[in-house]
Tab-separated table of C-alpha atoms in Angstrom:
chain	number	residue	atom	x	y	z
A	237	MET	CA	-65.291	-86.000	-153.857
A	238	GLU	CA	-62.468	-83.434	-153.181
A	239	GLN	CA	-64.315	-80.609	-155.249
A	240	ALA	CA	-67.399	-81.294	-153.037
A	241	PHE	CA	-65.252	-80.844	-149.827
A	242	ARG	CA	-63.705	-77.989	-151.098
A	243	ALA	CA	-67.060	-76.381	-151.864
A	244	VAL	CA	-68.677	-77.232	-148.660
A	245	VAL	CA	-65.482	-75.980	-146.749
A	246	CYS	CA	-65.571	-72.636	-148.468
A	247	ARG	CA	-69.213	-72.200	-147.822
A	248	ALA	CA	-68.799	-72.930	-144.253
A	249	VAL	CA	-65.931	-70.539	-143.695
A	250	GLY	CA	-66.598	-68.054	-146.203
A	251	LEU	CA	-63.369	-68.594	-148.195
A	252	ALA	CA	-62.318	-66.631	-151.573
A	253	PRO	CA	-62.797	-68.251	-155.118
A	254	THR	CA	-60.905	-71.441	-156.086
A	255	SER	CA	-57.782	-69.652	-157.434
A	256	ARG	CA	-57.030	-68.383	-153.893
A	257	TRP	CA	-57.719	-71.526	-152.368
A	258	GLU	CA	-55.139	-73.261	-154.405
A	259	TRP	CA	-52.701	-70.514	-153.634
A	260	TRP	CA	-53.003	-70.950	-150.022
A	261	VAL	CA	-52.879	-74.835	-150.409
A	262	ARG	CA	-49.394	-74.217	-152.239
A	263	HIS	CA	-48.302	-71.853	-149.645
A	264	CYS	CA	-49.084	-74.243	-146.659
A	265	SER	CA	-47.369	-77.237	-148.619
A	266	THR	CA	-43.908	-75.427	-148.330
A	267	GLN	CA	-44.349	-75.323	-144.533
A	268	GLN	CA	-44.479	-77.516	-141.588
A	269	PRO	CA	-48.003	-78.427	-140.304
A	270	ARG	CA	-49.049	-75.571	-138.220
A	271	LEU	CA	-51.326	-72.954	-137.348
A	272	ALA	CA	-51.558	-70.699	-140.624
A	273	PRO	CA	-50.425	-67.063	-140.172
A	274	PRO	CA	-52.769	-64.136	-140.509
A	275	ALA	CA	-53.010	-62.711	-144.052
A	276	PRO	CA	-52.323	-59.005	-144.844
A	277	CYS	CA	-55.567	-57.095	-145.322
A	278	GLY	CA	-56.794	-56.246	-148.794
A	279	GLY	CA	-53.963	-57.771	-150.464
A	280	GLU	CA	-53.937	-59.090	-153.817
A	281	GLU	CA	-52.265	-62.324	-152.778
A	282	GLY	CA	-53.412	-64.952	-149.959
A	283	PRO	CA	-57.122	-65.451	-148.905
A	284	PRO	CA	-59.161	-62.787	-147.529
A	285	ARG	CA	-60.604	-62.459	-144.014
A	286	GLY	CA	-62.858	-65.455	-142.977
A	287	GLY	CA	-66.523	-64.671	-142.465
A	288	GLY	CA	-67.499	-66.309	-139.330
A	289	GLY	CA	-65.716	-67.368	-136.072
A	290	GLY	CA	-63.998	-70.717	-135.718
A	291	SER	CA	-60.849	-72.138	-137.561
A	292	GLN	CA	-60.212	-72.773	-140.948
A	293	LEU	CA	-59.489	-76.419	-142.017
A	294	LEU	CA	-56.739	-76.895	-144.729
A	295	GLN	CA	-55.865	-80.273	-146.170
A	296	GLU	CA	-52.182	-81.052	-146.871
A	297	GLY	CA	-51.857	-84.490	-148.325
A	298	SER	CA	-53.030	-86.640	-145.427
A	299	SER	CA	-52.644	-83.923	-142.802
A	300	VAL	CA	-55.318	-81.682	-141.825
A	301	VAL	CA	-54.153	-78.281	-140.673
A	302	ALA	CA	-56.285	-76.111	-138.258
A	303	ALA	CA	-55.890	-72.267	-139.130
A	304	PRO	CA	-57.118	-69.245	-137.063
A	305	ARG	CA	-59.063	-66.709	-138.788
A	306	PRO	CA	-56.744	-64.085	-140.470
A	307	SER	CA	-56.642	-60.666	-138.645
A	308	CYS	CA	-55.686	-57.327	-140.122
A	309	GLU	CA	-52.960	-55.281	-137.802
A	310	ARG	CA	-54.448	-52.050	-139.525
A	311	LEU	CA	-57.808	-52.463	-137.652
A	312	VAL	CA	-56.264	-53.110	-134.101
A	313	PRO	CA	-57.146	-49.791	-132.131
A	314	GLN	CA	-54.264	-47.851	-131.077
A	315	SER	CA	-54.210	-45.960	-127.728
A	316	ARG	CA	-53.986	-42.645	-127.368
A	317	PRO	CA	-50.842	-41.004	-125.950
A	318	ARG	CA	-50.763	-40.530	-122.144
A	319	PRO	CA	-49.818	-37.247	-120.198
A	320	TRP	CA	-46.699	-39.473	-118.756
A	321	GLN	CA	-45.926	-40.740	-122.256
A	322	LYS	CA	-43.743	-38.643	-124.821
A	323	ALA	CA	-45.074	-38.478	-128.446
A	324	GLY	CA	-43.814	-41.354	-130.648
A	325	GLN	CA	-42.818	-43.310	-127.395
A	326	THR	CA	-43.129	-46.846	-127.060
A	327	VAL	CA	-43.305	-47.898	-123.468
A	328	PRO	CA	-43.462	-51.558	-121.992
A	329	ASP	CA	-46.486	-52.341	-120.169
A	330	ARG	CA	-44.680	-52.517	-116.820
A	331	GLU	CA	-42.840	-49.348	-117.206
A	332	LEU	CA	-46.054	-47.503	-118.720
A	333	TRP	CA	-47.934	-48.822	-115.381
A	334	VAL	CA	-45.021	-47.559	-113.140
A	335	SER	CA	-44.938	-44.239	-114.763
A	336	ARG	CA	-48.769	-44.136	-114.819
A	337	GLU	CA	-48.690	-44.473	-111.089
A	338	GLY	CA	-46.030	-41.998	-110.394
A	339	TYR	CA	-47.860	-39.375	-112.455
A	340	PHE	CA	-51.089	-39.874	-110.320
A	341	SER	CA	-49.046	-39.948	-107.211
A	342	LYS	CA	-47.468	-36.525	-108.150
A	343	GLU	CA	-51.012	-35.113	-109.167
A	344	ARG	CA	-52.666	-36.581	-106.098
A	345	LYS	CA	-49.834	-34.703	-103.704
A	346	ARG	CA	-50.430	-31.466	-105.637
A	347	LEU	CA	-53.790	-31.494	-105.377
A	348	ASP	CA	-53.905	-32.384	-101.580
A	349	ARG	CA	-51.384	-29.439	-100.686
A	350	LYS	CA	-53.163	-26.899	-98.550
A	351	PRO	CA	-52.530	-23.054	-98.716
A	352	LEU	CA	-49.501	-22.505	-95.974
A	353	PHE	CA	-50.216	-20.257	-93.552
A	354	ILE	CA	-48.408	-19.341	-90.395
A	355	GLU	CA	-49.699	-16.474	-88.254
A	356	ARG	CA	-46.962	-14.096	-87.148
A	357	THR	CA	-46.627	-12.034	-84.102
A	358	ARG	CA	-47.840	-8.650	-84.743
A	359	GLY	CA	-44.964	-6.380	-85.333
A	360	SER	CA	-42.493	-9.374	-85.724
A	361	GLU	CA	-40.328	-10.000	-88.765
A	362	ILE	CA	-38.511	-13.308	-89.865
A	363	LEU	CA	-34.733	-13.802	-89.777
A	364	PHE	CA	-33.085	-16.400	-91.901
A	365	GLY	CA	-29.778	-18.035	-92.036
A	366	ILE	CA	-27.867	-19.733	-89.555
A	367	ALA	CA	-25.517	-16.902	-88.641
A	368	PRO	CA	-28.275	-14.064	-88.059
A	369	CYS	CA	-30.517	-16.764	-86.294
A	370	SER	CA	-27.489	-18.085	-83.909
A	371	LEU	CA	-26.162	-14.630	-83.130
A	372	ALA	CA	-29.718	-13.160	-82.681
A	373	LEU	CA	-30.372	-15.957	-80.148
A	374	SER	CA	-27.127	-15.264	-78.297
A	375	GLN	CA	-27.858	-11.453	-77.984
A	376	SER	CA	-30.287	-9.524	-75.799
A	377	ARG	CA	-31.158	-6.953	-78.414
A	378	ARG	CA	-34.351	-8.615	-79.864
A	379	GLY	CA	-37.604	-9.869	-78.695
A	380	LEU	CA	-37.733	-13.547	-79.469
A	381	PHE	CA	-40.958	-15.435	-80.453
A	382	ARG	CA	-40.352	-18.714	-82.157
A	383	LEU	CA	-37.531	-20.695	-83.914
A	384	PHE	CA	-38.346	-22.824	-86.995
A	385	LEU	CA	-36.150	-25.534	-88.086
A	386	LYS	CA	-35.875	-28.037	-90.959
A	387	GLN	CA	-34.734	-31.584	-90.205
A	388	SER	CA	-31.263	-32.045	-91.351
A	389	SER	CA	-28.664	-34.521	-91.140
A	390	GLY	CA	-24.865	-34.796	-91.268
A	391	SER	CA	-22.597	-31.724	-90.175
A	392	ARG	CA	-25.850	-29.648	-90.240
A	393	ARG	CA	-27.575	-31.717	-87.679
A	394	LEU	CA	-24.971	-30.581	-85.180
A	395	VAL	CA	-25.661	-26.811	-85.903
A	396	MET	CA	-29.246	-27.463	-85.636
A	397	SER	CA	-28.873	-29.030	-82.188
A	398	GLU	CA	-26.993	-25.909	-81.060
A	399	LEU	CA	-29.507	-23.816	-82.189
A	400	VAL	CA	-32.244	-25.722	-80.315
A	401	LEU	CA	-30.021	-25.370	-77.178
A	402	GLN	CA	-29.801	-21.641	-77.628
A	403	ALA	CA	-33.358	-21.486	-78.107
A	404	THR	CA	-34.311	-23.581	-75.086
A	405	ALA	CA	-31.811	-21.400	-72.642
A	406	ARG	CA	-33.650	-18.139	-73.956
A	407	GLY	CA	-37.250	-19.928	-73.656
A	408	VAL	CA	-37.997	-19.553	-77.308
A	409	PRO	CA	-40.545	-22.248	-78.597
A	410	VAL	CA	-38.916	-24.613	-81.372
A	411	HIS	CA	-41.178	-25.816	-84.342
A	412	HIS	CA	-39.884	-28.414	-86.817
A	413	VAL	CA	-41.199	-27.598	-90.254
A	414	THR	CA	-40.866	-28.498	-94.138
A	415	ARG	CA	-38.682	-26.832	-96.492
A	416	ARG	CA	-41.686	-25.482	-98.064
A	417	GLU	CA	-42.791	-23.702	-94.944
A	418	LEU	CA	-39.645	-22.068	-94.353
A	419	ASP	CA	-39.691	-21.035	-98.076
A	420	ALA	CA	-43.040	-19.425	-97.432
A	421	LEU	CA	-41.907	-17.848	-94.196
A	422	CYS	CA	-38.798	-15.927	-95.599
A	423	ARG	CA	-40.278	-15.314	-99.032
A	424	GLY	CA	-37.809	-17.420	-100.799
A	425	HIS	CA	-34.563	-16.165	-99.542
A	426	VAL	CA	-31.601	-18.734	-98.778
A	427	HIS	CA	-32.698	-19.752	-95.165
A	428	GLN	CA	-30.267	-22.628	-94.836
A	429	GLY	CA	-33.163	-24.587	-92.859
A	430	VAL	CA	-33.341	-21.939	-90.057
A	431	CYS	CA	-35.894	-18.961	-89.698
A	432	LEU	CA	-36.391	-16.956	-86.432
A	433	GLU	CA	-39.460	-14.922	-85.379
A	434	ALA	CA	-38.171	-11.737	-83.674
A	435	THR	CA	-38.813	-7.888	-83.176
A	436	PRO	CA	-37.128	-5.727	-85.701
A	437	LEU	CA	-33.789	-3.825	-84.897
A	438	CYS	CA	-33.836	-0.150	-85.136
A	439	PHE	CA	-30.985	2.338	-85.691
A	440	LYS	CA	-29.811	3.650	-82.306
A	441	SER	CA	-29.582	7.283	-81.803
A	442	LEU	CA	-26.365	9.058	-81.331
A	443	GLU	CA	-27.373	10.261	-77.755
A	444	GLU	CA	-27.270	6.450	-77.167
A	445	ALA	CA	-23.617	6.039	-77.580
A	446	GLU	CA	-21.337	5.643	-74.558
A	447	LYS	CA	-19.182	8.514	-75.785
A	448	PRO	CA	-21.439	10.316	-78.502
A	449	ASP	CA	-18.372	13.358	-78.451
A	450	LEU	CA	-15.052	13.285	-77.697
A	451	GLY	CA	-13.198	16.364	-76.487
A	452	VAL	CA	-10.419	17.982	-78.532
A	453	GLU	CA	-7.486	16.994	-76.211
A	454	GLU	CA	-8.868	13.422	-75.858
A	455	SER	CA	-9.279	13.096	-79.471
A	456	GLN	CA	-5.601	13.794	-80.237
A	457	ASN	CA	-4.396	11.073	-77.951
A	458	LYS	CA	-6.686	8.256	-79.684
A	459	GLN	CA	-7.010	6.612	-83.009
A	460	LEU	CA	-10.564	6.240	-83.609
A	461	ILE	CA	-12.271	5.431	-87.012
A	462	TRP	CA	-16.089	5.829	-87.623
A	463	LEU	CA	-17.765	5.049	-90.755
A	464	ALA	CA	-20.746	7.188	-92.119
A	465	LEU	CA	-23.024	6.211	-94.856
A	466	GLU	CA	-25.020	8.646	-97.082
A	467	GLN	CA	-28.322	7.252	-98.553
A	468	ILE	CA	-27.179	3.476	-98.958
A	469	GLN	CA	-30.041	1.951	-100.463
A	470	ASP	CA	-29.187	-1.447	-101.285
A	471	PRO	CA	-29.864	-4.005	-98.321
A	472	MET	CA	-26.910	-6.279	-99.806
A	473	ASN	CA	-24.588	-3.416	-99.977
A	474	LEU	CA	-25.587	-2.337	-96.276
A	475	GLY	CA	-25.087	-5.739	-94.959
A	476	ALA	CA	-21.562	-6.139	-96.912
A	477	LEU	CA	-20.604	-2.892	-95.478
A	478	LEU	CA	-21.327	-3.781	-91.950
A	479	ARG	CA	-19.668	-7.010	-92.125
A	480	SER	CA	-16.377	-5.347	-93.650
A	481	ALA	CA	-16.586	-2.623	-90.915
A	482	TYR	CA	-16.941	-5.101	-88.093
A	483	PHE	CA	-14.321	-7.307	-89.435
A	484	LEU	CA	-11.582	-4.625	-90.142
A	485	GLY	CA	-12.210	-2.791	-86.959
A	486	VAL	CA	-14.276	0.401	-87.305
A	487	ASP	CA	-15.550	1.832	-83.892
A	488	ARG	CA	-18.800	3.148	-85.121
A	489	VAL	CA	-21.213	3.133	-88.047
A	490	VAL	CA	-23.454	6.138	-88.609
A	491	THR	CA	-25.988	6.380	-91.267
A	492	SER	CA	-28.342	8.771	-92.599
A	493	GLN	CA	-31.968	7.451	-92.176
A	494	ARG	CA	-33.554	9.495	-94.813
A	495	ASN	CA	-33.546	7.732	-98.328
A	496	SER	CA	-31.569	4.780	-96.567
A	497	CYS	CA	-32.143	1.146	-96.478
A	498	PRO	CA	-33.490	0.147	-92.865
A	499	LEU	CA	-31.863	-2.700	-90.686
A	500	THR	CA	-34.115	-5.759	-92.341
A	501	PRO	CA	-33.525	-9.279	-92.043
A	502	THR	CA	-31.699	-9.089	-95.801
A	503	VAL	CA	-28.967	-6.898	-94.241
A	504	SER	CA	-28.612	-9.425	-91.242
A	505	LYS	CA	-27.920	-12.162	-93.652
A	506	ALA	CA	-25.796	-10.321	-96.107
A	507	SER	CA	-23.699	-9.121	-92.978
A	508	SER	CA	-23.580	-12.897	-91.864
A	509	GLY	CA	-24.878	-11.601	-88.628
A	510	ALA	CA	-22.704	-8.780	-87.987
A	511	MET	CA	-25.600	-6.398	-87.549
A	512	GLU	CA	-26.775	-8.797	-84.590
A	513	VAL	CA	-23.904	-7.815	-82.424
A	514	PHE	CA	-22.685	-4.350	-84.160
A	515	ASP	CA	-24.314	-1.166	-83.151
A	516	VAL	CA	-25.583	0.955	-86.056
A	517	TYR	CA	-26.456	4.670	-85.253
A	518	GLY	CA	-28.729	6.783	-87.506
A	519	THR	CA	-29.234	10.338	-87.949
A	520	ASP	CA	-31.736	12.759	-89.763
A	521	ASP	CA	-28.949	15.317	-90.351
A	522	LEU	CA	-25.774	13.867	-91.319
A	523	ARG	CA	-24.356	17.052	-92.550
A	524	SER	CA	-25.017	18.497	-89.076
A	525	PHE	CA	-23.279	15.482	-87.644
A	526	LEU	CA	-20.208	15.770	-89.759
A	527	LYS	CA	-19.925	19.706	-88.891
A	528	ALA	CA	-20.077	19.025	-85.179
A	529	LYS	CA	-17.229	16.180	-85.116
A	530	ALA	CA	-15.030	18.312	-87.610
A	531	ALA	CA	-15.495	21.218	-85.026
A	532	GLU	CA	-14.363	18.508	-82.165
A	533	GLY	CA	-11.029	17.947	-84.070
A	534	TRP	CA	-12.246	14.652	-86.047
A	535	GLU	CA	-10.898	14.701	-89.636
A	536	VAL	CA	-13.809	14.216	-92.248
A	537	VAL	CA	-12.370	12.030	-95.241
A	538	GLY	CA	-14.773	11.731	-98.128
A	539	THR	CA	-14.389	9.115	-100.977
A	540	VAL	CA	-14.548	9.533	-104.710
A	541	SER	CA	-14.419	7.193	-107.812
A	542	SER	CA	-12.953	9.723	-110.194
A	543	PRO	CA	-10.905	12.632	-108.908
A	544	GLU	CA	-11.881	14.727	-111.866
A	545	ASP	CA	-15.431	14.814	-110.330
A	546	VAL	CA	-14.305	16.689	-107.221
A	547	GLU	CA	-13.621	20.482	-106.998
A	548	ASN	CA	-12.184	22.678	-104.231
A	549	VAL	CA	-11.207	19.489	-102.076
A	550	PRO	CA	-7.786	17.705	-102.300
A	551	VAL	CA	-7.967	14.114	-103.825
A	552	ILE	CA	-5.230	11.611	-102.619
A	553	SER	CA	-4.858	7.930	-103.096
A	554	CYS	CA	-5.725	5.825	-100.303
A	555	LEU	CA	-2.460	4.309	-100.237
A	556	GLU	CA	-0.809	7.825	-99.451
A	557	PHE	CA	-3.325	8.621	-96.625
A	558	GLN	CA	-1.938	9.090	-92.989
A	559	TRP	CA	-3.719	9.760	-89.910
A	560	ASN	CA	-2.993	10.408	-86.356
A	561	LYS	CA	-6.356	11.725	-85.010
A	562	PRO	CA	-9.953	10.342	-85.073
A	563	VAL	CA	-11.250	10.382	-88.789
A	564	ILE	CA	-14.675	9.935	-90.145
A	565	ILE	CA	-14.819	8.025	-93.549
A	566	VAL	CA	-17.874	9.080	-95.281
A	567	ILE	CA	-19.415	6.648	-98.304
A	568	GLY	CA	-21.886	7.982	-100.874
A	569	SER	CA	-24.878	6.171	-102.351
A	570	GLU	CA	-24.556	3.370	-104.931
A	571	GLY	CA	-25.520	5.737	-107.995
A	572	ASP	CA	-24.540	9.229	-107.504
A	573	GLY	CA	-21.698	8.842	-104.636
A	574	LEU	CA	-21.419	11.779	-102.095
A	575	SER	CA	-23.574	14.807	-102.638
A	576	LEU	CA	-22.001	18.083	-103.501
A	577	GLU	CA	-22.906	19.616	-100.122
A	578	THR	CA	-21.301	16.625	-98.155
A	579	GLN	CA	-17.909	16.883	-100.344
A	580	LEU	CA	-17.748	20.364	-99.328
A	581	LEU	CA	-17.579	19.279	-95.548
A	582	CYS	CA	-14.702	16.891	-96.283
A	583	HIS	CA	-11.213	17.814	-95.404
A	584	ARG	CA	-9.836	15.545	-98.238
A	585	MET	CA	-11.151	12.838	-100.500
A	586	LEU	CA	-9.659	9.357	-100.935
A	587	ALA	CA	-9.592	7.394	-104.434
A	588	ILE	CA	-8.375	4.064	-105.224
A	589	PRO	CA	-6.001	3.685	-107.886
A	590	PRO	CA	-6.827	1.117	-110.546
A	591	GLY	CA	-4.720	-1.387	-111.526
A	592	ARG	CA	-5.070	-0.817	-115.551
A	593	VAL	CA	-6.517	1.446	-118.048
A	594	LEU	CA	-10.183	1.022	-117.567
A	595	HIS	CA	-12.829	0.606	-120.279
A	596	PRO	CA	-15.663	3.158	-120.079
A	597	GLY	CA	-18.498	1.970	-118.187
A	598	ILE	CA	-16.510	0.045	-116.003
A	599	GLU	CA	-14.677	2.667	-114.043
A	600	SER	CA	-15.678	2.073	-110.428
A	601	LEU	CA	-16.057	-0.481	-107.734
A	602	ASN	CA	-18.960	-1.788	-105.991
A	603	VAL	CA	-19.746	0.441	-102.868
A	604	SER	CA	-19.206	-2.338	-100.300
A	605	VAL	CA	-15.988	-3.661	-102.160
A	606	ALA	CA	-14.625	-0.177	-102.475
A	607	THR	CA	-15.299	0.315	-98.865
A	608	GLY	CA	-13.717	-2.760	-97.874
A	609	ILE	CA	-10.000	-1.726	-99.723
A	610	LEU	CA	-10.432	1.699	-98.063
A	611	LEU	CA	-11.087	0.586	-94.553
A	612	HIS	CA	-8.431	-2.133	-94.858
A	613	SER	CA	-5.633	0.363	-96.146
A	614	ILE	CA	-6.500	2.776	-93.282
A	615	CYS	CA	-7.048	0.373	-90.333
A	616	SER	CA	-3.962	-1.430	-91.091
A	617	GLN	CA	-2.108	1.734	-90.013
A	618	LYS	CA	-4.013	1.537	-86.645
A	619	LEU	CA	-2.920	-1.957	-86.138
A	620	LYS	CA	0.539	-0.751	-86.698
A	621	HIS	CA	0.387	1.724	-83.786
A	622	GLY	CA	-0.518	-1.177	-81.565
A	623	ASP	CA	-4.167	0.003	-80.943
């Protein structure tokens, strides 16, 4: 009877030969009655996979155990790695869903972005930075069109409110835009959340000065200091020079217009807005200008990094320089310094003594740094005289 029952069951569920059936019964006899675990696929031990659907019936003494059809883990399809999932990373379902949603959200935002285009007024430029924009709004030297602001919080919010008040007082429209729009307006420069559309500033001609020339007698009674720049080409250097000159009390800055950097928004930002309040004069013939000032009694003083590079002109340390009449400090370009023709127009040359023996290749200072040191040394004498 038992053999007949076993044969019927084997045929019904498609089990293996008798030896494997006996193994399976012995295995189940050591466990509590439960659902039979799935067997490994293709192994030498344990019963093979069942044939049809339904459960397997196992007899253990007087108990009949219902066993589900064994399954093979190797045949479970593995999902392909997703773009948001690292290689070999196992992600819980909930985290996987959140990551997937975040990925699709970013992709959707990227696709929804439209090309940014803010049409500028013809002939205008974009100032950027808090100080340049604020000083440009407070002065009447530029034509002003639009102020662009980014929403800010904290201490920056108060600054933005002041800019809005300045713009309103000048009748300048205010537009609140995103950071990405500001980045596009100023082409990636550090804008501090502020951009201003305005007309450019140009060099003033020497004829526009209040006192373009001083007589010899008047010059002897005044301590004036002018700064002359020959072919400064880097806008960052020009901005730093203007900032130092304004801070240290230089009376006027004159620059050669040929092969020199114009007054750009980058210059204004590098000067921390000093360009917006400090007149800069330009000339097409710097050498003729120096000759004319020398004839009026001004002392023309050049600068040099290495005294050995100068001939026929005395070179002294900036610490030894004394002056009691109007003086023009002439600064050369970043790479070549003063040209030979300009050096010959100087009465003296100033050098900054180093504090150590210098390694070859590091024998000079940045032009804006050197100018700041020279101007401080000279302008401090002006302060001692009570001017």
